[in-house]
Amino acid sequence: MSSELILLVEDNEANQMLARAVLELNGYRVAVAGSADEAEVELNREMPNLILMDVQLPGRDGLTLTRQLKSDPATARVPIVALTAHAMNGDREIAIDAGCIGYIAKPIDTKTFATMVGRFLADDRLVAQ
Ligand code: MN
């Protein structure tokens, strides 16, 4: 069984490198996209098991892309978790409204990040049964 693929949509290079390193250390394969356009290229290459979606992206923002992916039958079933720099009250609801299954606050906590990602993957498997 090949390892699960995570698509990381994040425009900040330092955040990309940190999240990728933590995920790869935990056995995941990682595709990185710096924009919504790049994310669509990656989605055409291989459908990921989970998308980590930065809310604030240059151009099309992460929640706009999330709504588009959720309305497209080809990508609607891929679980999306928002990455938000502002873990304020209300952000979770906004992300859920857009179609995300949850959110992870940035900066990521390297001690808990992989566990949280694993939990979202497991939740999705539960829902898919
Ligand atoms: Mn950003």
mmCIF file of C-alpha atoms and ligand atoms in Angstrom:
data_model
loop_
_atom_site.group_PDB
_atom_site.id
_atom_site.type_symbol
_atom_site.label_atom_id
_atom_site.label_comp_id
_atom_site.label_asym_id
_atom_site.label_seq_id
_atom_site.Cartn_x
_atom_site.Cartn_y
_atom_site.Cartn_z
ATOM 1 C CA MET A 1 0.000 0.000 0.000
ATOM 2 C CA SER A 2 1.466 3.338 -1.008
ATOM 3 C CA SER A 3 1.494 6.036 1.632
ATOM 4 C CA GLU A 4 -1.217 8.637 1.728
ATOM 5 C CA LEU A 5 -0.782 11.804 -0.313
ATOM 6 C CA ILE A 6 -1.318 15.202 1.294
ATOM 7 C CA LEU A 7 -1.731 18.249 -0.938
ATOM 8 C CA LEU A 8 -0.394 21.272 0.932
ATOM 9 C CA VAL A 9 -1.705 24.545 -0.499
ATOM 10 C CA GLU A 10 0.392 27.246 1.150
ATOM 11 C CA ASP A 11 2.132 30.291 -0.288
ATOM 12 C CA ASN A 12 4.622 30.951 2.509
ATOM 13 C CA GLU A 13 7.880 29.114 1.820
ATOM 14 C CA ALA A 14 8.899 28.708 5.455
ATOM 15 C CA ASN A 15 5.481 27.256 6.279
ATOM 16 C CA GLN A 16 5.693 24.966 3.234
ATOM 17 C CA MET A 17 9.077 23.603 4.292
ATOM 18 C CA LEU A 18 8.092 23.036 7.920
ATOM 19 C CA ALA A 19 4.771 21.329 7.177
ATOM 20 C CA ARG A 20 6.310 19.200 4.427
ATOM 21 C CA ALA A 21 9.174 18.085 6.667
ATOM 22 C CA VAL A 22 6.867 17.083 9.527
ATOM 23 C CA LEU A 23 4.486 15.205 7.218
ATOM 24 C CA GLU A 24 7.269 13.365 5.370
ATOM 25 C CA LEU A 25 8.898 12.370 8.665
ATOM 26 C CA ASN A 26 5.554 10.794 9.550
ATOM 27 C CA GLY A 27 5.392 8.751 6.362
ATOM 28 C CA TYR A 28 3.093 10.849 4.223
ATOM 29 C CA ARG A 29 3.787 11.825 0.651
ATOM 30 C CA VAL A 30 3.426 15.580 0.145
ATOM 31 C CA ALA A 31 2.582 17.674 -2.912
ATOM 32 C CA VAL A 32 2.999 21.427 -2.460
ATOM 33 C CA ALA A 33 1.132 24.193 -4.287
ATOM 34 C CA GLY A 34 1.742 27.896 -3.736
ATOM 35 C CA SER A 35 -1.517 29.100 -5.238
ATOM 36 C CA ALA A 36 -4.997 27.945 -6.227
ATOM 37 C CA ASP A 37 -3.832 27.561 -9.839
ATOM 38 C CA GLU A 38 -0.922 25.361 -8.777
ATOM 39 C CA ALA A 39 -3.274 23.316 -6.595
ATOM 40 C CA GLU A 40 -5.434 22.550 -9.627
ATOM 41 C CA VAL A 41 -2.349 21.366 -11.535
ATOM 42 C CA GLU A 42 -1.476 19.017 -8.653
ATOM 43 C CA LEU A 43 -5.072 17.743 -8.452
ATOM 44 C CA ASN A 44 -4.919 16.812 -12.132
ATOM 45 C CA ARG A 45 -1.673 14.942 -11.517
ATOM 46 C CA GLU A 46 -2.868 12.769 -8.595
ATOM 47 C CA MET A 47 -5.916 13.006 -6.343
ATOM 48 C CA PRO A 48 -4.704 13.468 -2.754
ATOM 49 C CA ASN A 49 -6.153 11.761 0.337
ATOM 50 C CA LEU A 50 -6.372 15.136 2.093
ATOM 51 C CA ILE A 51 -5.868 18.806 1.236
ATOM 52 C CA LEU A 52 -4.377 21.248 3.734
ATOM 53 C CA MET A 53 -5.646 24.625 2.555
ATOM 54 C CA ASP A 54 -4.108 27.931 3.565
ATOM 55 C CA VAL A 55 -6.966 30.431 3.808
ATOM 56 C CA GLN A 56 -4.877 33.416 2.707
ATOM 57 C CA LEU A 57 -3.373 32.901 -0.749
ATOM 58 C CA PRO A 58 -2.356 35.411 -3.408
ATOM 59 C CA GLY A 59 -5.071 35.590 -6.071
ATOM 60 C CA ARG A 60 -7.896 33.153 -5.393
ATOM 61 C CA ASP A 61 -8.083 32.586 -1.630
ATOM 62 C CA GLY A 62 -8.221 29.166 -0.013
ATOM 63 C CA LEU A 63 -11.892 29.223 0.904
ATOM 64 C CA THR A 64 -12.915 30.253 -2.622
ATOM 65 C CA LEU A 65 -10.894 27.333 -3.977
ATOM 66 C CA THR A 66 -12.471 25.060 -1.339
ATOM 67 C CA ARG A 67 -15.987 26.017 -2.479
ATOM 68 C CA GLN A 68 -15.003 25.372 -6.098
ATOM 69 C CA LEU A 69 -13.518 21.951 -5.288
ATOM 70 C CA LYS A 70 -16.576 20.987 -3.238
ATOM 71 C CA SER A 71 -18.915 21.896 -6.111
ATOM 72 C CA ASP A 72 -16.922 19.809 -8.622
ATOM 73 C CA PRO A 73 -17.861 16.092 -8.596
ATOM 74 C CA ALA A 74 -14.258 15.186 -9.479
ATOM 75 C CA THR A 75 -12.898 16.691 -6.254
ATOM 76 C CA ALA A 76 -15.939 16.990 -3.948
ATOM 77 C CA ARG A 77 -15.019 13.890 -1.910
ATOM 78 C CA VAL A 78 -11.463 14.952 -1.057
ATOM 79 C CA PRO A 79 -11.412 16.165 2.562
ATOM 80 C CA ILE A 80 -10.091 19.704 3.041
ATOM 81 C CA VAL A 81 -8.655 21.083 6.272
ATOM 82 C CA ALA A 82 -8.151 24.853 6.504
ATOM 83 C CA LEU A 83 -4.846 26.289 7.672
ATOM 84 C CA THR A 84 -5.621 29.605 9.284
ATOM 85 C CA ALA A 85 -3.252 32.162 10.758
ATOM 86 C CA HIS A 86 -6.042 33.723 12.752
ATOM 87 C CA ALA A 87 -7.596 31.060 14.976
ATOM 88 C CA MET A 88 -10.259 33.436 16.146
ATOM 89 C CA ASN A 89 -13.816 32.657 17.109
ATOM 90 C CA GLY A 90 -15.841 32.263 13.959
ATOM 91 C CA ASP A 91 -12.989 31.104 11.714
ATOM 92 C CA ARG A 92 -13.926 27.465 12.204
ATOM 93 C CA GLU A 93 -17.512 28.160 11.173
ATOM 94 C CA ILE A 94 -16.386 30.086 8.086
ATOM 95 C CA ALA A 95 -14.113 27.206 7.063
ATOM 96 C CA ILE A 96 -16.851 24.602 7.661
ATOM 97 C CA ASP A 97 -19.334 26.707 5.675
ATOM 98 C CA ALA A 98 -16.890 26.673 2.748
ATOM 99 C CA GLY A 99 -16.734 22.864 2.910
ATOM 100 C CA CYS A 100 -13.696 22.190 5.134
ATOM 101 C CA ILE A 101 -13.928 19.346 7.674
ATOM 102 C CA GLY A 102 -11.983 21.393 10.203
ATOM 103 C CA TYR A 103 -9.005 23.654 10.629
ATOM 104 C CA ILE A 104 -5.470 23.700 11.991
ATOM 105 C CA ALA A 105 -4.145 26.967 13.400
ATOM 106 C CA LYS A 106 -0.865 28.434 12.162
ATOM 107 C CA PRO A 107 1.919 28.586 13.083
ATOM 108 C CA ILE A 108 1.688 24.792 13.173
ATOM 109 C CA ASP A 109 2.706 22.991 16.355
ATOM 110 C CA THR A 110 5.287 20.484 15.101
ATOM 111 C CA LYS A 111 4.576 18.195 18.067
ATOM 112 C CA THR A 112 0.878 17.790 17.263
ATOM 113 C CA PHE A 113 0.592 18.579 13.540
ATOM 114 C CA ALA A 114 1.004 15.019 12.194
ATOM 115 C CA THR A 115 -1.371 13.644 14.835
ATOM 116 C CA MET A 116 -4.015 16.186 13.838
ATOM 117 C CA VAL A 117 -3.600 15.361 10.147
ATOM 118 C CA GLY A 118 -3.852 11.639 10.947
ATOM 119 C CA ARG A 119 -7.024 12.249 12.917
ATOM 120 C CA PHE A 120 -8.640 14.145 10.030
ATOM 121 C CA LEU A 121 -7.711 11.289 7.659
ATOM 122 C CA ALA A 122 -9.201 8.757 10.071
ATOM 123 C CA ASP A 123 -12.379 10.841 10.488
ATOM 124 C CA ASP A 124 -12.745 10.933 6.727
ATOM 125 C CA ARG A 125 -12.354 7.149 6.450
ATOM 126 C CA LEU A 126 -15.065 6.824 9.096
ATOM 127 C CA VAL A 127 -17.393 9.129 7.157
ATOM 128 C CA ALA A 128 -16.688 7.321 3.867
ATOM 129 C CA GLN A 129 -17.711 3.886 5.202
HETATM 130 MN MN MN B 1 -0.857 32.436 3.042
#
